[in-house]
Each structure stands twice: as C-alpha cells, then as structure tokens.
Tab-separated table of C-alpha atoms in Angstrom:
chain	number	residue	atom	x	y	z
A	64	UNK	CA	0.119	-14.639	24.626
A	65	UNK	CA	-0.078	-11.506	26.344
A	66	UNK	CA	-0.304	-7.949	24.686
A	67	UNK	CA	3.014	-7.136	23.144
A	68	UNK	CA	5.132	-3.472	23.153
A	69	UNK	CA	8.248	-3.780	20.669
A	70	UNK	CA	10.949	-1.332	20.179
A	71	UNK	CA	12.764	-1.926	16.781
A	72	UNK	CA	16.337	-2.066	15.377
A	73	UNK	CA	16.050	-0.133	12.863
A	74	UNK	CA	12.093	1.624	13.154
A	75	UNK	CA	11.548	0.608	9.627
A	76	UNK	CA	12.153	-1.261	6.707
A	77	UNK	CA	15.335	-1.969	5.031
A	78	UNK	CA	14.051	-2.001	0.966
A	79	UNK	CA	17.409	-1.058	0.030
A	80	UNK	CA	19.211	-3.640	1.873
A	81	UNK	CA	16.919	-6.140	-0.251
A	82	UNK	CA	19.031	-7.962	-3.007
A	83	UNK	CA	17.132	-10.553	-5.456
A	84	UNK	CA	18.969	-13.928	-6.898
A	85	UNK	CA	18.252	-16.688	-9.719
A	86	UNK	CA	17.771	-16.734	-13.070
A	87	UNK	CA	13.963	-15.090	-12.515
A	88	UNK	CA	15.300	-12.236	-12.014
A	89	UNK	CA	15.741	-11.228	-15.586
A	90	UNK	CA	11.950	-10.397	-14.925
A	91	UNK	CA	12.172	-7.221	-12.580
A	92	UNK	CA	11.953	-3.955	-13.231
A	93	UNK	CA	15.977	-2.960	-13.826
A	94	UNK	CA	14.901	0.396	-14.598
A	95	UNK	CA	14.340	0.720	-10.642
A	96	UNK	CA	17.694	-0.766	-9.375
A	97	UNK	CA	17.066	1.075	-5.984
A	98	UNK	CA	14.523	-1.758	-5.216
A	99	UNK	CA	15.336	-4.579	-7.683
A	100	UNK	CA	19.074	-5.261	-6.875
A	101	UNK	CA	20.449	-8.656	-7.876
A	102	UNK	CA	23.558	-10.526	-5.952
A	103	UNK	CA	25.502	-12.801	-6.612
A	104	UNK	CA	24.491	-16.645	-5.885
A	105	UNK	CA	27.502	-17.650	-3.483
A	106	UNK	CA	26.336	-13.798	-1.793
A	107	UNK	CA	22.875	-15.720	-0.988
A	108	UNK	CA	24.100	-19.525	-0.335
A	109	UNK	CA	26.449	-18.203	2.877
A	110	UNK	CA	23.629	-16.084	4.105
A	111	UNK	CA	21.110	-19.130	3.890
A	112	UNK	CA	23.881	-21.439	5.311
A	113	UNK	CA	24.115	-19.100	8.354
A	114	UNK	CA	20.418	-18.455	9.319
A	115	UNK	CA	19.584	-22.577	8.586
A	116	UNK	CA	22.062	-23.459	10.985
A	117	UNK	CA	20.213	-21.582	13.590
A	118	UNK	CA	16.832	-22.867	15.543
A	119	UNK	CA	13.601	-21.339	14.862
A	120	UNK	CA	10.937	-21.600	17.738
A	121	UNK	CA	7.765	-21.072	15.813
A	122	UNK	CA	6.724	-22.481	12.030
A	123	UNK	CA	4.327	-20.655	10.721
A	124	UNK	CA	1.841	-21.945	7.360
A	125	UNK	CA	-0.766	-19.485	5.969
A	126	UNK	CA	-1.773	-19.259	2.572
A	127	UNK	CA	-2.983	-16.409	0.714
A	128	UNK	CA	-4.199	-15.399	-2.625
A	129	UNK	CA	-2.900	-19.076	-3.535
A	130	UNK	CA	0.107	-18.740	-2.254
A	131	UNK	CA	1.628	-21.206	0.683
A	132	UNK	CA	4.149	-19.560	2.783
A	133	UNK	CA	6.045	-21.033	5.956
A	134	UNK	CA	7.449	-18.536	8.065
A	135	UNK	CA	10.372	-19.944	10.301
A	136	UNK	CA	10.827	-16.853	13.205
A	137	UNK	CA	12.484	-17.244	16.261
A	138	UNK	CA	11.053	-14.415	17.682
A	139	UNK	CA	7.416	-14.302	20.002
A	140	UNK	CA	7.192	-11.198	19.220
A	141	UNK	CA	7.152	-11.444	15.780
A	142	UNK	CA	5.558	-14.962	15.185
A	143	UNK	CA	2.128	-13.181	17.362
A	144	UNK	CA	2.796	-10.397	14.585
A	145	UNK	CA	2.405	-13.081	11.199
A	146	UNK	CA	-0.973	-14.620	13.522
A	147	UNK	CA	-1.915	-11.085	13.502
A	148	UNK	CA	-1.780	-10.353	9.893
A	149	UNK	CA	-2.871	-13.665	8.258
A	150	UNK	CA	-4.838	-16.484	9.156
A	151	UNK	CA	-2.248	-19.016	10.263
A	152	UNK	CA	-3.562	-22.567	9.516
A	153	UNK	CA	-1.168	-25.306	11.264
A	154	UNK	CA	0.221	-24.861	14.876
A	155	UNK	CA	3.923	-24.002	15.773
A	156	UNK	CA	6.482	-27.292	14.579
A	157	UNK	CA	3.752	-29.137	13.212
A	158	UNK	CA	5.735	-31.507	11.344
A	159	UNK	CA	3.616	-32.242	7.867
A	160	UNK	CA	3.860	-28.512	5.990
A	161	UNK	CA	4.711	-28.252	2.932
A	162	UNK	CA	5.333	-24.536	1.016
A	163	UNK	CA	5.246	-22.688	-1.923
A	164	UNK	CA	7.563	-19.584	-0.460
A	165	UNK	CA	9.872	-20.358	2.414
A	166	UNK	CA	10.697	-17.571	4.749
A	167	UNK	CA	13.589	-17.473	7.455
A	168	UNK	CA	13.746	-15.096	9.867
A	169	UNK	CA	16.116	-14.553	12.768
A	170	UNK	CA	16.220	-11.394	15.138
A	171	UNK	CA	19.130	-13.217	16.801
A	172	UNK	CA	22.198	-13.176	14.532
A	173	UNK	CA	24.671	-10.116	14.741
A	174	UNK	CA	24.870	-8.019	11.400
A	175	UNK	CA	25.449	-4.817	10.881
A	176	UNK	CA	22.877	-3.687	8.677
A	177	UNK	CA	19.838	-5.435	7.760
A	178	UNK	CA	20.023	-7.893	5.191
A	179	UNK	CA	16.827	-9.525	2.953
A	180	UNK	CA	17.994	-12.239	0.167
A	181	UNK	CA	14.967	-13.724	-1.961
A	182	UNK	CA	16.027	-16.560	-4.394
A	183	UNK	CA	13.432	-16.139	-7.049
A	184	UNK	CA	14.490	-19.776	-8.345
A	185	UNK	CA	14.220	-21.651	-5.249
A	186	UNK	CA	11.456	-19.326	-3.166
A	187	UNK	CA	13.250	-18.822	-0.159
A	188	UNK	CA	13.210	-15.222	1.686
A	189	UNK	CA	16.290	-14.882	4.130
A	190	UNK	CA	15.690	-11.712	6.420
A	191	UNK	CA	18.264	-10.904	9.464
A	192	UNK	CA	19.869	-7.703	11.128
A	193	UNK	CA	16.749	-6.351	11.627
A	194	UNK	CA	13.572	-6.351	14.417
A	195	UNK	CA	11.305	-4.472	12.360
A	196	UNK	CA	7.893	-6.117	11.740
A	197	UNK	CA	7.090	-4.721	9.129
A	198	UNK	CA	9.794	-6.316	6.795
A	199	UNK	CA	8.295	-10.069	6.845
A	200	UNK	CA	4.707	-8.134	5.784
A	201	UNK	CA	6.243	-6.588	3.211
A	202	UNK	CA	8.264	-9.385	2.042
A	203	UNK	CA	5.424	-11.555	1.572
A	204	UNK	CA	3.490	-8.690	-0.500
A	205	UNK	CA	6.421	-8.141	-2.664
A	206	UNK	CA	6.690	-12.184	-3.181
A	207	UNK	CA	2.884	-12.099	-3.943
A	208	UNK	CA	3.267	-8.838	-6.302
A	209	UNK	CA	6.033	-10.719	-8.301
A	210	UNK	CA	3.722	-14.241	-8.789
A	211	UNK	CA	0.728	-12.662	-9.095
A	212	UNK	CA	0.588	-11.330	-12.180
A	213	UNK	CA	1.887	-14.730	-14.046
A	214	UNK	CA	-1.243	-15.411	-12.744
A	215	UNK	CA	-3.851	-12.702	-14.770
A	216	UNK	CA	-3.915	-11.436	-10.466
A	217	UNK	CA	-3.206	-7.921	-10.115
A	218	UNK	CA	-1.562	-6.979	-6.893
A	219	UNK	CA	-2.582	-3.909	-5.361
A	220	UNK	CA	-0.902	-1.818	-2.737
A	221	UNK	CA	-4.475	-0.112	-1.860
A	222	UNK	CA	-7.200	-0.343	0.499
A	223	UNK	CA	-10.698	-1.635	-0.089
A	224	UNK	CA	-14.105	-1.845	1.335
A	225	UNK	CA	-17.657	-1.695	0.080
A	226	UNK	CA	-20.196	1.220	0.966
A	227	UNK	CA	-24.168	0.814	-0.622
A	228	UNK	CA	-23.893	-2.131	-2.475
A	229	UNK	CA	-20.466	-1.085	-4.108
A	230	UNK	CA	-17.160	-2.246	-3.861
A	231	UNK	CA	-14.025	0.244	-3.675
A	232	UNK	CA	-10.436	0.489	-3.722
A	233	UNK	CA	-7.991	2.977	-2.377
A	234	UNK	CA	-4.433	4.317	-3.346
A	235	UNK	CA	-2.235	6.551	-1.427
A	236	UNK	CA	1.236	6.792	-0.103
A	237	UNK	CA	2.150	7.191	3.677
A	238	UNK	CA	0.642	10.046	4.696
A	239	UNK	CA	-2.686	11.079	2.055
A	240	UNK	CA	-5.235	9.074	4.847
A	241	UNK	CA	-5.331	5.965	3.129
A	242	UNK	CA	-5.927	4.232	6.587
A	243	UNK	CA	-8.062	6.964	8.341
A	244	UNK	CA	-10.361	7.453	5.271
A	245	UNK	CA	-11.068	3.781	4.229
A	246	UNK	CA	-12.030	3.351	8.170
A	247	UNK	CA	-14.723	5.481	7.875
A	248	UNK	CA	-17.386	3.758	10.121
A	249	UNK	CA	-20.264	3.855	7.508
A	250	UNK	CA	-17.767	1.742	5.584
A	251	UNK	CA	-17.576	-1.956	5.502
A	252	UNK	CA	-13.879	-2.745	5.292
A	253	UNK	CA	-12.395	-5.720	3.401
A	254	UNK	CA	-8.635	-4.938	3.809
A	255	UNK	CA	-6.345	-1.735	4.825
A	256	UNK	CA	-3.196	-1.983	2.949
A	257	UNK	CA	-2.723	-4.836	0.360
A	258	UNK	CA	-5.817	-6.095	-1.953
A	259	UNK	CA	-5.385	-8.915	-5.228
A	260	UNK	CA	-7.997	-8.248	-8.127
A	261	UNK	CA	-8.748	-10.903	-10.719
A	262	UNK	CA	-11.039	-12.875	-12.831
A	263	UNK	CA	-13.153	-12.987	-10.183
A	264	UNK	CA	-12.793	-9.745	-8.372
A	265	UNK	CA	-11.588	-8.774	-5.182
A	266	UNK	CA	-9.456	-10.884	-2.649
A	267	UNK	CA	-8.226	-9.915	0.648
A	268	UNK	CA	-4.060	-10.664	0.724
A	269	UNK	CA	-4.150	-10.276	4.462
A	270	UNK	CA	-6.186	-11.088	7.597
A	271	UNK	CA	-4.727	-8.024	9.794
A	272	UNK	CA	-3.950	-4.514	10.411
A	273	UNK	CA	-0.820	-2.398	10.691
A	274	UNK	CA	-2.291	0.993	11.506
A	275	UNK	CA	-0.168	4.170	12.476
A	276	UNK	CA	-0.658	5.152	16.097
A	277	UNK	CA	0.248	8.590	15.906
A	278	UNK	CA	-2.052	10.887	16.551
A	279	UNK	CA	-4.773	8.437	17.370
A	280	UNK	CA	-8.293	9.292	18.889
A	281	UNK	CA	-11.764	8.239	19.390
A	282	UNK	CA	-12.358	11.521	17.382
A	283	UNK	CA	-10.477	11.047	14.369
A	284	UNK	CA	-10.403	7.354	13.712
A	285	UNK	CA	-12.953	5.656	15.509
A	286	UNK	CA	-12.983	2.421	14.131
A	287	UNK	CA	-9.353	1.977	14.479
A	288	UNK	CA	-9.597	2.947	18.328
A	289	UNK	CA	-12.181	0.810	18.950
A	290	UNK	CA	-9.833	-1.896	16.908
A	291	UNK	CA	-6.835	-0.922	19.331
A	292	UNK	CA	-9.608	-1.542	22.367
A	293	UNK	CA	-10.815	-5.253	20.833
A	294	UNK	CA	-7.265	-6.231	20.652
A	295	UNK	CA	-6.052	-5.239	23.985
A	296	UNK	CA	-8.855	-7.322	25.412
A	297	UNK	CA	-8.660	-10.128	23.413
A	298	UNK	CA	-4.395	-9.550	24.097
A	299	UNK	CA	-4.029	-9.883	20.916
A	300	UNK	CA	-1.901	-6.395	20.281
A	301	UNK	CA	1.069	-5.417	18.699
A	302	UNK	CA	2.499	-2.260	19.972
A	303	UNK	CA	5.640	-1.163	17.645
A	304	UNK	CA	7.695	1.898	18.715
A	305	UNK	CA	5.698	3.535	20.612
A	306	UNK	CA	6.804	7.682	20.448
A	307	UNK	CA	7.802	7.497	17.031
A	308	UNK	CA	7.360	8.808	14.032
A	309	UNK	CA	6.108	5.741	12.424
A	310	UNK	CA	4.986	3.846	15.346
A	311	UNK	CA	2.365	1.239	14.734
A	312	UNK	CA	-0.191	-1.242	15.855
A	313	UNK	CA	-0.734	-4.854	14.879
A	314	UNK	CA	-4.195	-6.696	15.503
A	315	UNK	CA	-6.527	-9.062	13.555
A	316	UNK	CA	-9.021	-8.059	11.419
A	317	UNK	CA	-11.561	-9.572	13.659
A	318	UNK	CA	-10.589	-6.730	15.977
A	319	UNK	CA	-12.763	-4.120	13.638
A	320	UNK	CA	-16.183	-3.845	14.445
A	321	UNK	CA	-17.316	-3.082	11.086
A	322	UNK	CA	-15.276	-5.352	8.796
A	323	UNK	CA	-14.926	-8.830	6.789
A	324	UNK	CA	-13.341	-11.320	9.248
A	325	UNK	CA	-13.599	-13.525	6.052
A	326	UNK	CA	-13.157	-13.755	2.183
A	327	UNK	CA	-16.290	-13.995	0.240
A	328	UNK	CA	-17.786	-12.817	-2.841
A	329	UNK	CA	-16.586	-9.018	-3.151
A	330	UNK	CA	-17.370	-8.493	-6.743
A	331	UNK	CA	-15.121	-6.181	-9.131
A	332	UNK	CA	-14.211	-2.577	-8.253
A	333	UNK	CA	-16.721	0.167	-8.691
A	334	UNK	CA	-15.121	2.932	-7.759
A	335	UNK	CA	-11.168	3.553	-7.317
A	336	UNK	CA	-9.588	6.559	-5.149
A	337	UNK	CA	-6.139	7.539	-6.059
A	338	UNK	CA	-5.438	9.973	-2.649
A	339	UNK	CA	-2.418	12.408	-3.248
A	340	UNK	CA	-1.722	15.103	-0.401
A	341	UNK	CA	-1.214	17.987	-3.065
A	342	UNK	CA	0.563	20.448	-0.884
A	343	UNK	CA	0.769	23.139	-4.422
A	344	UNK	CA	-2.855	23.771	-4.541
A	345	UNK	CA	-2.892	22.427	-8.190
A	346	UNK	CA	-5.133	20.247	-7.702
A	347	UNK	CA	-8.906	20.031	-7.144
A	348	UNK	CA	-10.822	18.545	-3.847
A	349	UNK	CA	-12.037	15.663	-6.219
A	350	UNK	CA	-11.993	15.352	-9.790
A	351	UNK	CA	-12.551	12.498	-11.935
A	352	UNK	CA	-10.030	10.756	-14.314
A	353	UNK	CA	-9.933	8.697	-17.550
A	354	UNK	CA	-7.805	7.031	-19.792
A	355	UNK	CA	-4.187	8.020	-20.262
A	356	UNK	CA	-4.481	10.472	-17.056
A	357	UNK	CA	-5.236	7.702	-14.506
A	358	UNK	CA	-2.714	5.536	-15.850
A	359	UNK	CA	0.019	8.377	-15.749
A	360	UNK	CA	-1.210	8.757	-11.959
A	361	UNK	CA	-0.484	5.317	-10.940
A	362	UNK	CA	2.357	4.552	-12.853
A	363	UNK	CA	3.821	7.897	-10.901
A	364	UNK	CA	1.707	7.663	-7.514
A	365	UNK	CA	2.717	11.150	-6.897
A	366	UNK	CA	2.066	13.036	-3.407
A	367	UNK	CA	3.998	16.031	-1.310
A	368	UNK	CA	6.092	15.878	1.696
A	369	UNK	CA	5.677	18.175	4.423
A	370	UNK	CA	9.141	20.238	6.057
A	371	UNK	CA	9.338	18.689	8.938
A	372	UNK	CA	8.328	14.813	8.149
A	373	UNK	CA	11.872	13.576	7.970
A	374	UNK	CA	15.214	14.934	8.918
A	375	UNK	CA	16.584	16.966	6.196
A	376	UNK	CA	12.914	17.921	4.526
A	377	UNK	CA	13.165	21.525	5.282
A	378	UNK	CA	10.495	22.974	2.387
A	379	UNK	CA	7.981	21.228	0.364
A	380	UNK	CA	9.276	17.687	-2.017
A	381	UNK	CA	7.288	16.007	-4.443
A	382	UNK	CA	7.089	12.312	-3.751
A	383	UNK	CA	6.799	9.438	-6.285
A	384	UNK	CA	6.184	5.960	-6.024
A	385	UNK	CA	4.746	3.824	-8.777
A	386	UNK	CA	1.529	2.169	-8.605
A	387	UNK	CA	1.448	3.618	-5.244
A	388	UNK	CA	4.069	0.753	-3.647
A	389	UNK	CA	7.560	0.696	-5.437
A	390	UNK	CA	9.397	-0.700	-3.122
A	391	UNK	CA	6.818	-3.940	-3.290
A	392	UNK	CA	5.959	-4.087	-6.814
A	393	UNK	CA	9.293	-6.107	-8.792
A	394	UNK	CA	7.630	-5.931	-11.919
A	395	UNK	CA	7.974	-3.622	-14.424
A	396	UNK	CA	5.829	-0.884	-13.653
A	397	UNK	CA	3.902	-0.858	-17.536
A	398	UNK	CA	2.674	-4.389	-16.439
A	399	UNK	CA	1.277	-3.653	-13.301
A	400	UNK	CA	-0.699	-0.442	-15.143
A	401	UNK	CA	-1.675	-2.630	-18.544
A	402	UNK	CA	-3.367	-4.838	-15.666
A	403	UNK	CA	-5.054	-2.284	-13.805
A	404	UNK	CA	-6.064	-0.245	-16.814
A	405	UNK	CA	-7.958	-3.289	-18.381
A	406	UNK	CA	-9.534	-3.902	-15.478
A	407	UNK	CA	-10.868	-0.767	-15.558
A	408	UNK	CA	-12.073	-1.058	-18.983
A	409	UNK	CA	-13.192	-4.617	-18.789
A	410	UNK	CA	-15.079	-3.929	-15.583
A	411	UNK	CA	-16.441	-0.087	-16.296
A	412	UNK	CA	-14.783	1.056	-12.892
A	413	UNK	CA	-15.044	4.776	-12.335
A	414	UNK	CA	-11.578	6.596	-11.061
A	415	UNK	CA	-11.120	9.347	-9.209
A	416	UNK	CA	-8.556	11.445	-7.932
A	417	UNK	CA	-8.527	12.844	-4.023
A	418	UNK	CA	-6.770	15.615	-3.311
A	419	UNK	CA	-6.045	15.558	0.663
A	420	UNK	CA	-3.734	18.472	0.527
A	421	UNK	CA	-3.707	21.778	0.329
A	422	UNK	CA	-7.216	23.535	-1.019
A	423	UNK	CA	-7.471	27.365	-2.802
A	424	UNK	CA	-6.687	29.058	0.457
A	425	UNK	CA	-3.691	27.772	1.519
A	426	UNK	CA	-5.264	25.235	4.494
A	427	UNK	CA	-5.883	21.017	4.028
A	428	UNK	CA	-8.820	19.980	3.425
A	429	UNK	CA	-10.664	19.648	6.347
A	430	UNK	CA	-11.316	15.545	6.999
A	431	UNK	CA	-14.939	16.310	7.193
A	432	UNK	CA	-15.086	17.431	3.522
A	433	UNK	CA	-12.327	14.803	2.117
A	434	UNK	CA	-14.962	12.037	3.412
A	435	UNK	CA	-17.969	14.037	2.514
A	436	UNK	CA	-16.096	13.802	-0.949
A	437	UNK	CA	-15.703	9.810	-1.238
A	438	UNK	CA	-19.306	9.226	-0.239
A	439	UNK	CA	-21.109	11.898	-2.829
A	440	UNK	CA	-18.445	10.277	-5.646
A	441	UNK	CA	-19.795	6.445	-5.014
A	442	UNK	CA	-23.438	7.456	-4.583
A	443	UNK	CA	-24.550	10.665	-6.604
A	444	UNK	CA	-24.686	12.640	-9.755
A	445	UNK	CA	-21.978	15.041	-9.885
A	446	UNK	CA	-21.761	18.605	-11.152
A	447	UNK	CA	-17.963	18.652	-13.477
A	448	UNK	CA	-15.808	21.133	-14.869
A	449	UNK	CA	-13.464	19.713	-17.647
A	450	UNK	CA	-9.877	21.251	-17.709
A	451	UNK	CA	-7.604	19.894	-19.862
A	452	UNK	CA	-3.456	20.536	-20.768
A	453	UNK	CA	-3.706	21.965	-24.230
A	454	UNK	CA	-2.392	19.400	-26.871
A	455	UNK	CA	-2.352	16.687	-24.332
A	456	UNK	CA	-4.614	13.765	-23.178
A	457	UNK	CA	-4.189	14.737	-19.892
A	458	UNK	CA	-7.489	16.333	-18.103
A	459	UNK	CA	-9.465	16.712	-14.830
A	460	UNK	CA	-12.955	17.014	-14.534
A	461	UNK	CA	-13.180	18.618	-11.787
A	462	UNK	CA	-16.261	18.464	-9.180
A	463	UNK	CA	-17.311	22.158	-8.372
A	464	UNK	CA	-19.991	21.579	-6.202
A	465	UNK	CA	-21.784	18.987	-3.535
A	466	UNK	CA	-24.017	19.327	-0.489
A	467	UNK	CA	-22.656	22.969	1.196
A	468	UNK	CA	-19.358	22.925	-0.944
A	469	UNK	CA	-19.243	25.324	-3.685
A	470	UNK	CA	-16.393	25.877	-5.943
A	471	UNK	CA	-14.290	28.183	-3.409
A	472	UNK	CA	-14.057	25.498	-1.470
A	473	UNK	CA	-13.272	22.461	-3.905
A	474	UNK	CA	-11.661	24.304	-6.684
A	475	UNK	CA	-7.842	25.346	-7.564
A	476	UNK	CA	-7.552	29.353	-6.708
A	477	UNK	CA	-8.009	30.583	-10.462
A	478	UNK	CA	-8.492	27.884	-12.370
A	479	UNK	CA	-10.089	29.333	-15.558
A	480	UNK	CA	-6.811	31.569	-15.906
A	481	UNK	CA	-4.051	31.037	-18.327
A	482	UNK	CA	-1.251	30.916	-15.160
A	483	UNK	CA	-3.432	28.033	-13.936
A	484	UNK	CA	-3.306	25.688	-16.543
A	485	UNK	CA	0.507	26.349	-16.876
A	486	UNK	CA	0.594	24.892	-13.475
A	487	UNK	CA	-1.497	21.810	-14.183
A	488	UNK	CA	0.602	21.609	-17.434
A	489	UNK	CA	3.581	21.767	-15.774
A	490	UNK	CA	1.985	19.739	-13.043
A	491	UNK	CA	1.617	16.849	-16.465
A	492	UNK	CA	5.042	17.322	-17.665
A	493	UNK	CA	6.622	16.255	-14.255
A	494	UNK	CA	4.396	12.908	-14.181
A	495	UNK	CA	5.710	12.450	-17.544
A	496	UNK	CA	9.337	12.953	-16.669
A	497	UNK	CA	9.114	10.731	-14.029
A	498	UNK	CA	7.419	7.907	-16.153
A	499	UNK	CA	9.838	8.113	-18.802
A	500	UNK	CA	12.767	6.524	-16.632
A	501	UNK	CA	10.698	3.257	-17.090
C-alpha cells in the first residue's frame, strides 16, 4: 500500500467518550471518573449489535506483552496504521484466529460524537464516531495497563532505550521532549511511547512509532527525520493531520536507523527520567530523587502548559496526569506506583528528575544542555546539592555542575534563600493535594 495522508474527525482522542462495562469494573480507579466511567450493559449490547452487523475488510492478530488482540477495521487507512505499530502475525480474513481482546472498529457508521465501549467481562473494545488513529493505540495500551498488572507486569506510559551498556526509561507528558530526547542518535532505542517491565525486565508493547510532526527537522530530531525518510521509501507512512497542532506520523520501528526491530534480552532499568517542562523556575536542570519524592512525582506526573498551546490557555497552568498516562492507566493509581517503586528497590534503579522548562533566567533549557544532562546522569559521578522541604520527606539533590555548566546555569535563581524553599515547599504541597483525591 502506498504512503498514506489522513485528515481526522475529531484530531484526537475521545478518553472521555470512553465508558467501561462488566462486573471487572469494580477494579478501576473510581476516584478518576473522568477516565473510568461505567455504563450500563444494555448501553454496550446495542452498540456491539450495531458495529457486528457491519463488514470489516481487514482482521488483524498481533500479540503483545502476552496479550492476543484481533483488530476488525474497515478502514485501509487505519488497518496500514495497526501494521505500523505492531507486528501483525496472520494476513487480512485469515479464517483460524483466535483472541484474547477483540477490537471492532468502524469509521463508517454515523454518530455524533465518538463512542469507545470496553466490556471488561467479555474483552471486546467497540470504537465508532471517530477517524482518529490514535484511539485503537491507545485502546490497546489501556487494555494492556488494566491486565498487566494481575500479571506482576508493570505498564509504563514511558520511553526506553539503552546507552553504554545501560538500559533506561523515560516519563513525560505531551510536550517535556519525551520523543525528541529518547531519539537522541547516540541512543539505541527500544520503544517511544509505551514499555511493560517485569520479572524479567524490559519488553517492548509496540513495534511502531507515532511521532509529532510539528516542527520537524534534520536539525532537531534527526533520527526521527531520517525515520520519516525510511518510511516514505519503503511507503510505509502514516501522515495524520498534517498543519495541526497535534499532527503526527506513523511508521515501523524498522524505519529507525538506530533501534531494536526486535524484542530481546533488555535487562531491568538502570536509570529512569521523569521529564517535567517546569515553566516556574522551581525546579533544577537535573536533580536526583528517592523514596517518597519519586513516588509523589509519578503518582502526580506534573508539567506546565504554555499560553498559547490550546484555546483558552491564556497564562501559565499546571498540568497533572498520574503515572505520566491517566487517561490509559484504569487502575488505581497506588498500584501502578507500589509496582514501580519496588521495582526500583528490588532492582537498585537510579531516578532522576529533568527539568525541560524554564531555567534561573527566565529562558528553556537549551536542548543541547537537557541532553548533555541525560548522558552525564547515566555515565558519571555527579557533583549534588541536597535541598529538602523542612519537616517533609520531600528533597532534591540537585546537580550544580557538569562539563561547562556551572550552577547559574543548572540551578533555581536563589536557591539557598528562605523565599526559595517556600516555593519548592509550596511546589510539595500542590503534588500532595493533587495525590490526596486518590
């Protein structure tokens, strides 16, 4: 199939239009009803009745993380979009599939909003009244988030790749450079968005890429250009709204010149990156965190919106998301952190936290440093200065100097002053707000 260029009804998911169903359900997270809402059963049985009355061109079997899933799409578009992101193991109609997780998807039917249905009970995803690829993605990572962890798996909404003989993973909300950082060409990548970690260590969930297009360049994000290149050759690309926003590009992994076209033996986490695009100046260039502080960091996944971003956003917004994927992660959010937390412990993983926001004089971090950061954190000795909330557990060590950087450029403007730890203290007590509507 050639090269494809989709414009999309709406131009991004729907995770609010997603209702759950069965008697599993009793397992979300209620405290988070904007992403966990449950229907009735007769709400789900006519929407199933009216999409399994319809034909679907394309069956689609992958497997992942030990998962089977058959995607039933009716859409070219979208079926070269599921070959894209996972590694698709029986051709169109082949009549001898069998599934764990059941997925019906139609582009076709007339609604007037989206609509997803999952039946926990019977594992069947319904999607419809919607064009946007991104929704069957996501739908499979929030199936695979919710039977994961019945499984001692812990699903991660994170990047990962390995760099001198270590292996690291990689948090951050849309717009913190999760994508353009963990593409750095010196490092090997094993997957850009959604990663598993258990007994064994590291697992790849997909076999594809869904990079943002805007402001792409040969200067900036290399490997993901030269991706973009590989795919158009091979016509093998996804084009998605093209001029917007949050227009996007679909290839294989196979497309990247410098990562893992296949699973193998990844190890445990060395290193993990929680990325937050600080737009306060509270926070350091890189710091290092332990203990109660990291966990409080992913169970908010906290990072600043820009005026400007979205209609409406007219000054600066904190932005929350636990374990850095809400919208994708069912289960209560203490059970995703208890996971990650022990894995830490069991596996003596170091954690840091990346600020990609605003520095001491007002500017971002320039890219050059924010990498220059990741690489001195996995391979050398670092020079620390502890700061700590009084009468708290919270604390920062903070890394004051590397290479050329010296503390003007990598520290908070006055951090050794009393009005400065108010901040970070302040800073705390937000995080813990936010936590306690768990």
């Amino acid at each position: 199939m050639p090269n494809i260029n989709i414009t999309t009804q709406p131009t991004g998911r729907s995770p609010e239009n997603k209702y759950f169903f069965g008697n599993l359900t009793k397992e979300l997270d209620h405290t988070r009803p904007k992403y966990n809402k449950v229907g009735e059963l007769n709400e789900f049985q006519a929407f199933y009745d009216q999409l399994t009355g319809l034909h679907y061109k394309h069956q689609l079997k992958f497997t992942t993380v030990g998962i089977s899933f058959l995607v039933m799409t009716n859409d070219d578009r979208h079926a070269q979009f599921v070959k894209n992101m996972f590694v698709t193991g029986l051709p169109d109609n082949d009549p001898g599939h069998t599934s764990d997780w059941i997925i019906f998807h139609n582009t076709e039917l007339k609604l007037d909003e989206p609509k997803i249905h999952v039946n926990l009970d019977h594992k069947i995803m319904l999607i419809g009244g919607t064009t946007f690829l991104g929704e069957i993605k996501k739908g499979v990572f929030g199936i695979v988030s919710f039977e994961l962890p019945k499984r001692n798996i812990l699903p991660m909404h994170c990047a990962a790749f390995t760099y001198k003989d270590t292996t690291n993973l990689m948090f951050g909300l849309s717009g913190t450079g999760k994508t353009t950082l963990s593409s750095d060409p010196d490092f090997k990548l094993i997957g850009d968005d959604e990663i598993a970690w258990g007994d064994n260590g590291i697992q790849m969930i997909e076999a594809g890429c869904y990079a943002k297009s805007e402001g792409l360049s040969p200067e900036t994000h290399p490997t993901i250009f030269d991706a973009v290149e590989n795919a158009k050759n091979m016509d093998c690309l996804v084009e998605e709204n093209p001029g917007v926003p949050n227009a996007r590009l679909s290839y294989p992994i196979t497309m990247v010149n410098n990562a893992y076209e296949e699973e193998q033996d990844f190890g445990h986490a060395d290193n993990i990156f929680f990325l937050a695009m600080d737009a306060e100046g509270i926070l350091p260039a890189l710091s290092i965190v332990k203990g109660d502080t990291a966990r409080l960091l992913f169970e908010t996944g906290y990072t600043s919106q820009m005026p400007g971003t979205e209609a409406g956003v007219d000054k600066i917004q904190k932005v929350f998301s636990p374990c850095y994927g809400s919208p994708f992660m069912p289960r209560p959010v203490r059970e995703y952190s208890d996971m990650l937390m022990n894995k830490i412990e069991q596996n003596n993983c170091t954690v840091f936290l990346l600020n990609t926001g605003m520095g001491s004089n007002g500017q971002r971090y320039p890219l050059e440093l924010t990498r220059s950061s990741i690489k001195t954190a996995i391979t050398d000795k670092l020079d620390t200065r502890y700061v700590r909330v009084k009468d708290s557990d919270f604390s920062l060590c903070m890394v004051q100097n590397f290479h050329d950087y010296t503390p003007a450029d990598l520290l908070p403007a006055l951090c050794n002053t009393f009005g400065y730890k108010e901040k970070l203290k302040n800073f705390k007590d937000n995080l813990e707000e936010v936590v306690s509507g768990f």
